């Protein structure tokens, strides 16, 4: 919302925030996008390059500000890179835009309503905290009374058990089925059918619950890095997965509408010499990809100049001409390649330490959240790549692509890349994208480690 102009660096940025429906939020009665358009229109100090950035798993505007502050502060420290840009591109004058969209699929706040006996959350049906949880999950899954009733059933059942039962109670299973149906019905937008083919919602409650009970490694937990300790925690896994899927869907919908419209307006007030670069992290990779792709009925004023996907939480097959095991269905963002919507390079990063993309994403696929129960998702089989996997671990793969899986991976500050237009570069980045130790755990949470890893890229590049 506010323009950030005092973050202690030579680089400043504008923060443009959208609500859950994709409407830009006004700041003191004015839209920041209008300020950006005015800045781009000033002839006295012309902008040469526009950078649009999208965060991934963030819950609110303060969190987005904090992450953008850290990213841009790290970038500004690399003065040598900035000076090199000025040499290569005389008059280099960048304009940076941080984009915010409500995007927290699940988080610690959902489990922090501590009851008097110190359990993880109160499931007492008379406790106000339960109704707060119902409202939180309803807004994330489907904002209907039917959804709320199903959630109340789940929370009420959780209060009847001290530990998770060996079999899924029938009333909880029925409530799950209601939630899945409501979530599916609420996913309506242009190209929604094509999206569901690539990122389908096909959860099997029994399979999810069975996997929940057999989890031994916290890295593949559907929670926040903690092992299942209660019935409540076990019963919440389906709502968490639905929240996960809905946030992916929200990234797509807001990106291909509000994000696209913003980018198009920025291009319309600039000439062809101004270059546009987009970068996303995690779900933000879906947001910026959707911004560039648009829909089948709209088109940008001109292609963008580069696209960078940091630890992308979207399918490795998103850009290919034929998704394996999907009956000749192209990747959802195939048009970016086929219509040359990016004239320069597309760059992705991978890290073996990204637990969220490495384990949670394909684990969800195995259980059916991405469809196709007949697919073997085991990455250790003879197939080079699994049926389901995130770009942040496998890179962009598939038919109809010019992909370079560079063995050198991410380089040091002293080295240079020789990126070529129209090619896709998957950079192995485990040397730089690492999991910082959590102050309360030896391994950290899925969400914290996935978010913090992105800071390493800004610091090292």
CSV table of N, CA and C in Angstrom, one decimal, residues 138-266:
chain,number,residue,atom,x,y,z
A,138,UNK,N,-13.2,-21.1,6.8
A,138,UNK,CA,-14.3,-20.9,5.8
A,138,UNK,C,-13.9,-19.8,4.8
A,139,UNK,N,-13.3,-18.8,5.3
A,139,UNK,CA,-12.8,-17.7,4.3
A,139,UNK,C,-11.8,-18.3,3.4
A,140,UNK,N,-11.0,-19.2,3.8
A,140,UNK,CA,-9.9,-19.8,3.0
A,140,UNK,C,-10.4,-20.9,2.0
A,141,UNK,N,-11.4,-21.6,2.5
A,141,UNK,CA,-11.9,-22.8,1.7
A,141,UNK,C,-13.1,-22.4,0.8
A,142,UNK,N,-14.2,-22.0,1.4
A,142,UNK,CA,-15.4,-21.6,0.7
A,142,UNK,C,-16.2,-20.8,1.7
A,143,UNK,N,-16.6,-19.6,1.4
A,143,UNK,CA,-17.3,-18.7,2.4
A,143,UNK,C,-18.8,-19.0,2.3
A,144,UNK,N,-19.2,-20.2,2.8
A,144,UNK,CA,-20.6,-20.6,2.7
A,144,UNK,C,-21.0,-21.1,4.1
A,145,UNK,N,-22.3,-21.1,4.4
A,145,UNK,CA,-22.7,-21.7,5.7
A,145,UNK,C,-22.6,-23.2,5.7
A,146,UNK,N,-22.7,-23.8,4.5
A,146,UNK,CA,-22.5,-25.3,4.4
A,146,UNK,C,-21.0,-25.6,4.9
A,147,UNK,N,-20.1,-24.8,4.4
A,147,UNK,CA,-18.7,-25.0,4.8
A,147,UNK,C,-18.5,-24.9,6.3
A,148,UNK,N,-19.2,-23.9,6.9
A,148,UNK,CA,-19.0,-23.6,8.3
A,148,UNK,C,-19.6,-24.8,9.1
A,149,UNK,N,-20.8,-25.3,8.7
A,149,UNK,CA,-21.3,-26.5,9.4
A,149,UNK,C,-20.4,-27.7,9.4
A,150,UNK,N,-19.8,-27.9,8.2
A,150,UNK,CA,-18.9,-29.0,8.1
A,150,UNK,C,-17.7,-28.8,9.0
A,151,UNK,N,-17.2,-27.6,9.1
A,151,UNK,CA,-16.0,-27.3,10.0
A,151,UNK,C,-16.4,-27.5,11.4
A,152,UNK,N,-17.6,-27.1,11.8
A,152,UNK,CA,-18.0,-27.3,13.2
A,152,UNK,C,-18.1,-28.8,13.6
A,153,UNK,N,-18.6,-29.6,12.6
A,153,UNK,CA,-18.6,-31.0,12.8
A,153,UNK,C,-17.2,-31.6,13.1
A,154,UNK,N,-16.2,-31.1,12.3
A,154,UNK,CA,-14.9,-31.6,12.5
A,154,UNK,C,-14.3,-31.2,13.8
A,155,UNK,N,-14.5,-29.9,14.2
A,155,UNK,CA,-14.0,-29.4,15.5
A,155,UNK,C,-14.7,-30.1,16.7
A,156,UNK,N,-16.0,-30.3,16.5
A,156,UNK,CA,-16.7,-31.0,17.6
A,156,UNK,C,-16.2,-32.4,17.8
A,157,UNK,N,-15.9,-33.1,16.7
A,157,UNK,CA,-15.4,-34.5,16.8
A,157,UNK,C,-14.0,-34.5,17.4
A,158,UNK,N,-13.2,-33.5,17.1
A,158,UNK,CA,-11.9,-33.4,17.6
A,158,UNK,C,-11.9,-33.3,19.2
A,159,UNK,N,-12.9,-32.7,19.7
A,159,UNK,CA,-13.0,-32.5,21.1
A,159,UNK,C,-13.4,-33.8,21.9
A,160,UNK,N,-13.9,-34.8,21.1
A,160,UNK,CA,-14.3,-36.1,21.7
A,160,UNK,C,-13.1,-37.1,21.9
A,161,UNK,N,-12.0,-36.8,21.3
A,161,UNK,CA,-10.8,-37.7,21.3
A,161,UNK,C,-9.6,-37.0,21.9
A,162,UNK,N,-8.9,-37.8,22.8
A,162,UNK,CA,-7.7,-37.3,23.3
A,162,UNK,C,-6.5,-37.4,22.3
A,163,UNK,N,-6.6,-38.5,21.6
A,163,UNK,CA,-5.6,-38.8,20.5
A,163,UNK,C,-6.4,-39.2,19.3
A,164,UNK,N,-5.7,-39.1,18.1
A,164,UNK,CA,-6.4,-39.4,16.9
A,164,UNK,C,-6.8,-40.9,16.8
A,165,UNK,N,-8.0,-41.2,16.5
A,165,UNK,CA,-8.5,-42.6,16.4
A,165,UNK,C,-7.9,-43.3,15.2
A,166,UNK,N,-7.8,-44.6,15.3
A,166,UNK,CA,-7.2,-45.4,14.2
A,166,UNK,C,-8.0,-45.3,12.9
A,167,UNK,N,-9.3,-45.2,13.0
A,167,UNK,CA,-10.1,-45.0,11.8
A,167,UNK,C,-10.8,-43.7,11.8
A,168,UNK,N,-11.1,-43.2,10.6
A,168,UNK,CA,-11.7,-41.9,10.4
A,168,UNK,C,-13.2,-42.0,10.8
A,169,UNK,N,-13.6,-41.2,11.8
A,169,UNK,CA,-15.1,-41.2,12.2
A,169,UNK,C,-15.9,-40.9,11.0
A,170,UNK,N,-17.0,-41.6,10.8
A,170,UNK,CA,-17.9,-41.4,9.6
A,170,UNK,C,-18.4,-39.9,9.5
A,171,UNK,N,-18.7,-39.3,10.7
A,171,UNK,CA,-19.2,-37.9,10.5
A,171,UNK,C,-18.1,-36.9,10.1
A,172,UNK,N,-16.8,-37.3,10.4
A,172,UNK,CA,-15.7,-36.4,10.0
A,172,UNK,C,-15.5,-36.6,8.5
A,173,UNK,N,-15.6,-37.9,8.0
A,173,UNK,CA,-15.4,-38.2,6.6
A,173,UNK,C,-16.5,-37.5,5.8
A,174,UNK,N,-17.7,-37.5,6.2
A,174,UNK,CA,-18.8,-36.8,5.5
A,174,UNK,C,-18.6,-35.3,5.5
A,175,UNK,N,-18.1,-34.8,6.6
A,175,UNK,CA,-17.8,-33.3,6.6
A,175,UNK,C,-16.7,-33.0,5.7
A,176,UNK,N,-15.7,-33.9,5.6
A,176,UNK,CA,-14.6,-33.7,4.6
A,176,UNK,C,-15.1,-33.6,3.2
A,177,UNK,N,-16.0,-34.5,2.8
A,177,UNK,CA,-16.6,-34.6,1.5
A,177,UNK,C,-17.4,-33.3,1.2
A,178,UNK,N,-18.0,-32.8,2.2
A,178,UNK,CA,-18.8,-31.5,2.0
A,178,UNK,C,-17.8,-30.4,1.7
A,179,UNK,N,-16.7,-30.3,2.5
A,179,UNK,CA,-15.7,-29.3,2.3
A,179,UNK,C,-15.1,-29.4,0.9
A,180,UNK,N,-14.7,-30.6,0.4
A,180,UNK,CA,-14.1,-30.7,-0.9
A,180,UNK,C,-15.1,-30.2,-2.0
A,181,UNK,N,-16.4,-30.6,-1.8
A,181,UNK,CA,-17.4,-30.2,-2.8
A,181,UNK,C,-17.5,-28.6,-2.8
A,182,UNK,N,-17.6,-28.0,-1.6
A,182,UNK,CA,-17.7,-26.6,-1.5
A,182,UNK,C,-16.5,-25.9,-2.1
A,183,UNK,N,-15.3,-26.4,-1.9
A,183,UNK,CA,-14.1,-25.8,-2.4
A,183,UNK,C,-14.1,-25.8,-3.9
A,184,UNK,N,-14.5,-27.0,-4.5
A,184,UNK,CA,-14.6,-27.1,-5.9
A,184,UNK,C,-15.6,-26.2,-6.6
A,185,UNK,N,-16.7,-26.0,-5.9
A,185,UNK,CA,-17.8,-25.1,-6.5
A,185,UNK,C,-17.4,-23.7,-6.5
A,186,UNK,N,-16.5,-23.3,-5.5
A,186,UNK,CA,-16.2,-21.9,-5.3
A,186,UNK,C,-15.0,-21.5,-6.2
A,187,UNK,N,-14.4,-22.4,-7.0
A,187,UNK,CA,-13.3,-22.1,-7.9
A,187,UNK,C,-13.9,-21.8,-9.3
A,188,UNK,N,-14.3,-20.6,-9.5
A,188,UNK,CA,-14.9,-20.2,-10.7
A,188,UNK,C,-14.2,-18.9,-11.3
A,189,UNK,N,-13.6,-19.1,-12.4
A,189,UNK,CA,-13.0,-17.9,-13.1
A,189,UNK,C,-12.7,-18.4,-14.5
A,190,UNK,N,-12.3,-17.4,-15.3
A,190,UNK,CA,-11.9,-17.8,-16.7
A,190,UNK,C,-10.7,-18.8,-16.7
A,191,UNK,N,-10.8,-19.8,-17.5
A,191,UNK,CA,-9.7,-20.8,-17.6
A,191,UNK,C,-9.7,-21.7,-16.4
A,192,UNK,N,-10.7,-21.7,-15.6
A,192,UNK,CA,-10.8,-22.5,-14.4
A,192,UNK,C,-10.7,-24.0,-14.7
A,193,UNK,N,-11.4,-24.4,-15.8
A,193,UNK,CA,-11.4,-25.8,-16.2
A,193,UNK,C,-10.0,-26.3,-16.6
A,194,UNK,N,-9.2,-25.4,-17.3
A,194,UNK,CA,-7.9,-25.8,-17.7
A,194,UNK,C,-7.0,-25.9,-16.5
A,195,UNK,N,-7.2,-25.0,-15.5
A,195,UNK,CA,-6.4,-25.0,-14.3
A,195,UNK,C,-6.7,-26.3,-13.6
A,196,UNK,N,-7.9,-26.7,-13.5
A,196,UNK,CA,-8.2,-27.9,-12.7
A,196,UNK,C,-7.7,-29.1,-13.4
A,197,UNK,N,-7.5,-29.1,-14.7
A,197,UNK,CA,-6.8,-30.2,-15.3
A,197,UNK,C,-5.4,-30.4,-14.9
A,198,UNK,N,-4.7,-29.2,-14.7
A,198,UNK,CA,-3.3,-29.2,-14.2
A,198,UNK,C,-3.1,-29.4,-12.7
A,199,UNK,N,-4.0,-28.7,-12.0
A,199,UNK,CA,-3.9,-28.7,-10.5
A,199,UNK,C,-5.3,-29.1,-9.9
A,200,UNK,N,-5.7,-30.3,-10.2
A,200,UNK,CA,-7.0,-30.7,-9.9
A,200,UNK,C,-7.2,-31.0,-8.4
A,201,UNK,N,-8.4,-30.9,-7.9
A,201,UNK,CA,-8.8,-31.1,-6.5
A,201,UNK,C,-9.5,-32.5,-6.5
A,202,UNK,N,-8.7,-33.5,-6.0
A,202,UNK,CA,-9.2,-34.8,-6.0
A,202,UNK,C,-8.8,-35.6,-4.8
A,203,UNK,N,-9.1,-34.9,-3.6
A,203,UNK,CA,-8.7,-35.5,-2.3
A,203,UNK,C,-9.5,-36.7,-2.0
A,204,UNK,N,-8.8,-37.7,-1.4
A,204,UNK,CA,-9.4,-38.9,-0.9
A,204,UNK,C,-9.3,-38.8,0.7
A,205,UNK,N,-10.4,-38.5,1.4
A,205,UNK,CA,-10.2,-38.3,2.9
A,205,UNK,C,-9.6,-39.5,3.6
A,206,UNK,N,-10.0,-40.7,3.2
A,206,UNK,CA,-9.4,-41.9,3.9
A,206,UNK,C,-7.9,-42.0,3.7
A,207,UNK,N,-7.5,-41.7,2.5
A,207,UNK,CA,-6.0,-41.8,2.2
A,207,UNK,C,-5.2,-40.7,2.9
A,208,UNK,N,-5.8,-39.5,3.0
A,208,UNK,CA,-5.1,-38.5,3.7
A,208,UNK,C,-5.0,-38.8,5.2
A,209,UNK,N,-6.1,-39.3,5.8
A,209,UNK,CA,-6.1,-39.6,7.2
A,209,UNK,C,-5.2,-40.7,7.5
A,210,UNK,N,-5.1,-41.8,6.6
A,210,UNK,CA,-4.2,-42.9,6.8
A,210,UNK,C,-2.8,-42.4,6.8
A,211,UNK,N,-2.5,-41.6,5.8
A,211,UNK,CA,-1.1,-41.0,5.8
A,211,UNK,C,-0.8,-40.2,7.0
A,212,UNK,N,-1.8,-39.4,7.5
A,212,UNK,CA,-1.5,-38.6,8.7
A,212,UNK,C,-1.1,-39.5,9.8
A,213,UNK,N,-1.7,-40.6,10.0
A,213,UNK,CA,-1.4,-41.5,11.2
A,213,UNK,C,-0.1,-42.2,11.0
A,214,UNK,N,0.4,-42.4,9.8
A,214,UNK,CA,1.6,-43.1,9.6
A,214,UNK,C,2.8,-42.2,9.4
A,215,UNK,N,2.6,-40.9,9.5
A,215,UNK,CA,3.7,-40.0,9.3
A,215,UNK,C,4.7,-40.2,10.4
A,216,UNK,N,6.0,-40.3,10.0
A,216,UNK,CA,7.0,-40.5,11.0
A,216,UNK,C,8.1,-39.4,10.8
A,217,UNK,N,8.1,-38.8,9.7
A,217,UNK,CA,9.1,-37.8,9.4
A,217,UNK,C,8.4,-36.4,9.3
A,218,UNK,N,8.8,-35.5,10.1
A,218,UNK,CA,8.1,-34.2,10.1
A,218,UNK,C,8.2,-33.4,8.8
A,219,UNK,N,9.2,-33.8,8.0
A,219,UNK,CA,9.4,-33.1,6.8
A,219,UNK,C,8.2,-33.3,5.8
A,220,UNK,N,7.5,-34.4,6.0
A,220,UNK,CA,6.4,-34.7,5.1
A,220,UNK,C,5.0,-34.5,5.8
A,221,UNK,N,5.0,-33.8,6.9
A,221,UNK,CA,3.8,-33.5,7.6
A,221,UNK,C,3.0,-32.5,6.8
A,222,UNK,N,1.7,-32.6,6.8
A,222,UNK,CA,0.8,-31.6,6.2
A,222,UNK,C,0.6,-30.5,7.2
A,223,UNK,N,1.1,-30.6,8.4
A,223,UNK,CA,1.0,-29.5,9.4
A,223,UNK,C,2.1,-28.5,9.1
A,224,UNK,N,2.6,-27.9,10.2
A,224,UNK,CA,3.6,-26.9,10.1
A,224,UNK,C,4.9,-27.3,10.6
A,225,UNK,N,5.2,-28.6,10.4
A,225,UNK,CA,6.5,-29.1,10.8
A,225,UNK,C,6.4,-29.9,12.1
A,226,UNK,N,5.3,-30.0,12.7
A,226,UNK,CA,5.1,-30.7,14.0
A,226,UNK,C,4.5,-32.1,13.7
A,227,UNK,N,4.9,-33.1,14.4
A,227,UNK,CA,4.2,-34.4,14.2
A,227,UNK,C,2.8,-34.3,14.8
A,228,UNK,N,1.9,-35.2,14.4
A,228,UNK,CA,0.6,-35.2,14.9
A,228,UNK,C,0.5,-35.6,16.3
A,229,UNK,N,-0.1,-34.8,17.1
A,229,UNK,CA,-0.1,-35.0,18.6
A,229,UNK,C,-1.5,-35.2,19.1
A,230,UNK,N,-2.5,-34.8,18.3
A,230,UNK,CA,-3.9,-34.9,18.8
A,230,UNK,C,-4.8,-35.2,17.7
A,231,UNK,N,-6.1,-35.5,18.1
A,231,UNK,CA,-7.1,-35.7,17.1
A,231,UNK,C,-7.4,-34.4,16.3
A,232,UNK,N,-7.3,-33.3,17.0
A,232,UNK,CA,-7.6,-32.0,16.4
A,232,UNK,C,-6.6,-31.8,15.3
A,233,UNK,N,-5.3,-32.0,15.5
A,233,UNK,CA,-4.3,-31.8,14.5
A,233,UNK,C,-4.5,-32.7,13.4
A,234,UNK,N,-4.8,-34.0,13.6
A,234,UNK,CA,-5.0,-34.9,12.5
A,234,UNK,C,-6.3,-34.6,11.7
A,235,UNK,N,-7.3,-34.2,12.4
A,235,UNK,CA,-8.6,-33.8,11.7
A,235,UNK,C,-8.4,-32.6,10.8
A,236,UNK,N,-7.5,-31.7,11.1
A,236,UNK,CA,-7.3,-30.5,10.4
A,236,UNK,C,-6.5,-30.6,9.1
A,237,UNK,N,-6.0,-31.8,8.8
A,237,UNK,CA,-5.2,-31.9,7.6
A,237,UNK,C,-6.0,-31.7,6.3
A,238,UNK,N,-7.2,-32.2,6.2
A,238,UNK,CA,-8.0,-31.9,5.0
A,238,UNK,C,-8.2,-30.4,4.9
A,239,UNK,N,-8.7,-29.7,5.9
A,239,UNK,CA,-8.9,-28.3,5.7
A,239,UNK,C,-7.6,-27.6,5.4
A,240,UNK,N,-6.4,-28.0,5.9
A,240,UNK,CA,-5.2,-27.4,5.5
A,240,UNK,C,-4.9,-27.6,4.0
A,241,UNK,N,-5.1,-28.8,3.6
A,241,UNK,CA,-4.8,-29.1,2.2
A,241,UNK,C,-5.7,-28.3,1.2
A,242,UNK,N,-7.0,-28.2,1.7
A,242,UNK,CA,-7.9,-27.4,0.9
A,242,UNK,C,-7.5,-25.9,0.9
A,243,UNK,N,-7.0,-25.4,2.0
A,243,UNK,CA,-6.5,-24.1,2.0
A,243,UNK,C,-5.3,-23.9,1.1
A,244,UNK,N,-4.4,-24.9,1.1
A,244,UNK,CA,-3.2,-25.0,0.2
A,244,UNK,C,-3.7,-24.8,-1.3
A,245,UNK,N,-4.7,-25.7,-1.7
A,245,UNK,CA,-5.1,-25.7,-3.0
A,245,UNK,C,-5.8,-24.3,-3.4
A,246,UNK,N,-6.6,-23.8,-2.4
A,246,UNK,CA,-7.3,-22.6,-2.7
A,246,UNK,C,-6.4,-21.4,-2.9
A,247,UNK,N,-5.3,-21.4,-2.1
A,247,UNK,CA,-4.3,-20.3,-2.2
A,247,UNK,C,-3.6,-20.4,-3.6
A,248,UNK,N,-3.3,-21.6,-4.1
A,248,UNK,CA,-2.8,-21.7,-5.4
A,248,UNK,C,-3.8,-21.2,-6.4
A,249,UNK,N,-5.0,-21.5,-6.3
A,249,UNK,CA,-6.1,-21.0,-7.2
A,249,UNK,C,-6.2,-19.5,-7.1
A,250,UNK,N,-6.1,-18.9,-5.9
A,250,UNK,CA,-6.2,-17.5,-5.8
A,250,UNK,C,-5.0,-16.8,-6.5
A,251,UNK,N,-3.8,-17.4,-6.3
A,251,UNK,CA,-2.7,-16.8,-7.0
A,251,UNK,C,-2.9,-16.7,-8.5
A,252,UNK,N,-3.5,-17.8,-9.1
A,252,UNK,CA,-3.8,-17.8,-10.5
A,252,UNK,C,-4.8,-16.8,-10.9
A,253,UNK,N,-5.9,-16.7,-10.1
A,253,UNK,CA,-7.0,-15.9,-10.5
A,253,UNK,C,-6.6,-14.4,-10.4
A,254,UNK,N,-6.0,-14.0,-9.3
A,254,UNK,CA,-5.6,-12.6,-9.1
A,254,UNK,C,-4.5,-12.2,-10.1
A,255,UNK,N,-3.6,-13.2,-10.3
A,255,UNK,CA,-2.5,-12.9,-11.2
A,255,UNK,C,-2.9,-12.7,-12.7
A,256,UNK,N,-3.8,-13.5,-13.2
A,256,UNK,CA,-4.2,-13.4,-14.6
A,256,UNK,C,-5.3,-12.3,-14.8
A,257,UNK,N,-5.8,-11.7,-13.8
A,257,UNK,CA,-6.7,-10.6,-13.9
A,257,UNK,C,-6.1,-9.3,-13.4
A,258,UNK,N,-6.0,-9.1,-12.1
A,258,UNK,CA,-5.5,-7.9,-11.5
A,258,UNK,C,-4.0,-7.7,-11.9
A,259,UNK,N,-3.2,-8.7,-11.7
A,259,UNK,CA,-1.8,-8.6,-12.0
A,259,UNK,C,-1.6,-8.3,-13.5
A,260,UNK,N,-2.3,-9.0,-14.4
A,260,UNK,CA,-2.2,-8.8,-15.8
A,260,UNK,C,-2.6,-7.4,-16.2
A,261,UNK,N,-3.8,-6.9,-15.6
A,261,UNK,CA,-4.2,-5.6,-15.9
A,261,UNK,C,-3.3,-4.5,-15.5
A,262,UNK,N,-2.6,-4.7,-14.3
A,262,UNK,CA,-1.7,-3.7,-13.8
A,262,UNK,C,-0.5,-3.7,-14.8
A,263,UNK,N,0.1,-4.9,-15.1
A,263,UNK,CA,1.2,-4.9,-16.0
A,263,UNK,C,0.9,-4.3,-17.4
A,264,UNK,N,-0.3,-4.6,-17.9
A,264,UNK,CA,-0.7,-4.0,-19.2
A,264,UNK,C,-0.7,-2.5,-19.1
A,265,UNK,N,-1.3,-2.0,-18.1
A,265,UNK,CA,-1.4,-0.5,-17.9
A,265,UNK,C,0.0,0.1,-17.8
A,266,UNK,N,0.9,-0.5,-17.2
A,266,UNK,CA,2.3,0.0,-17.1
A,266,UNK,C,3.0,0.0,-18.4
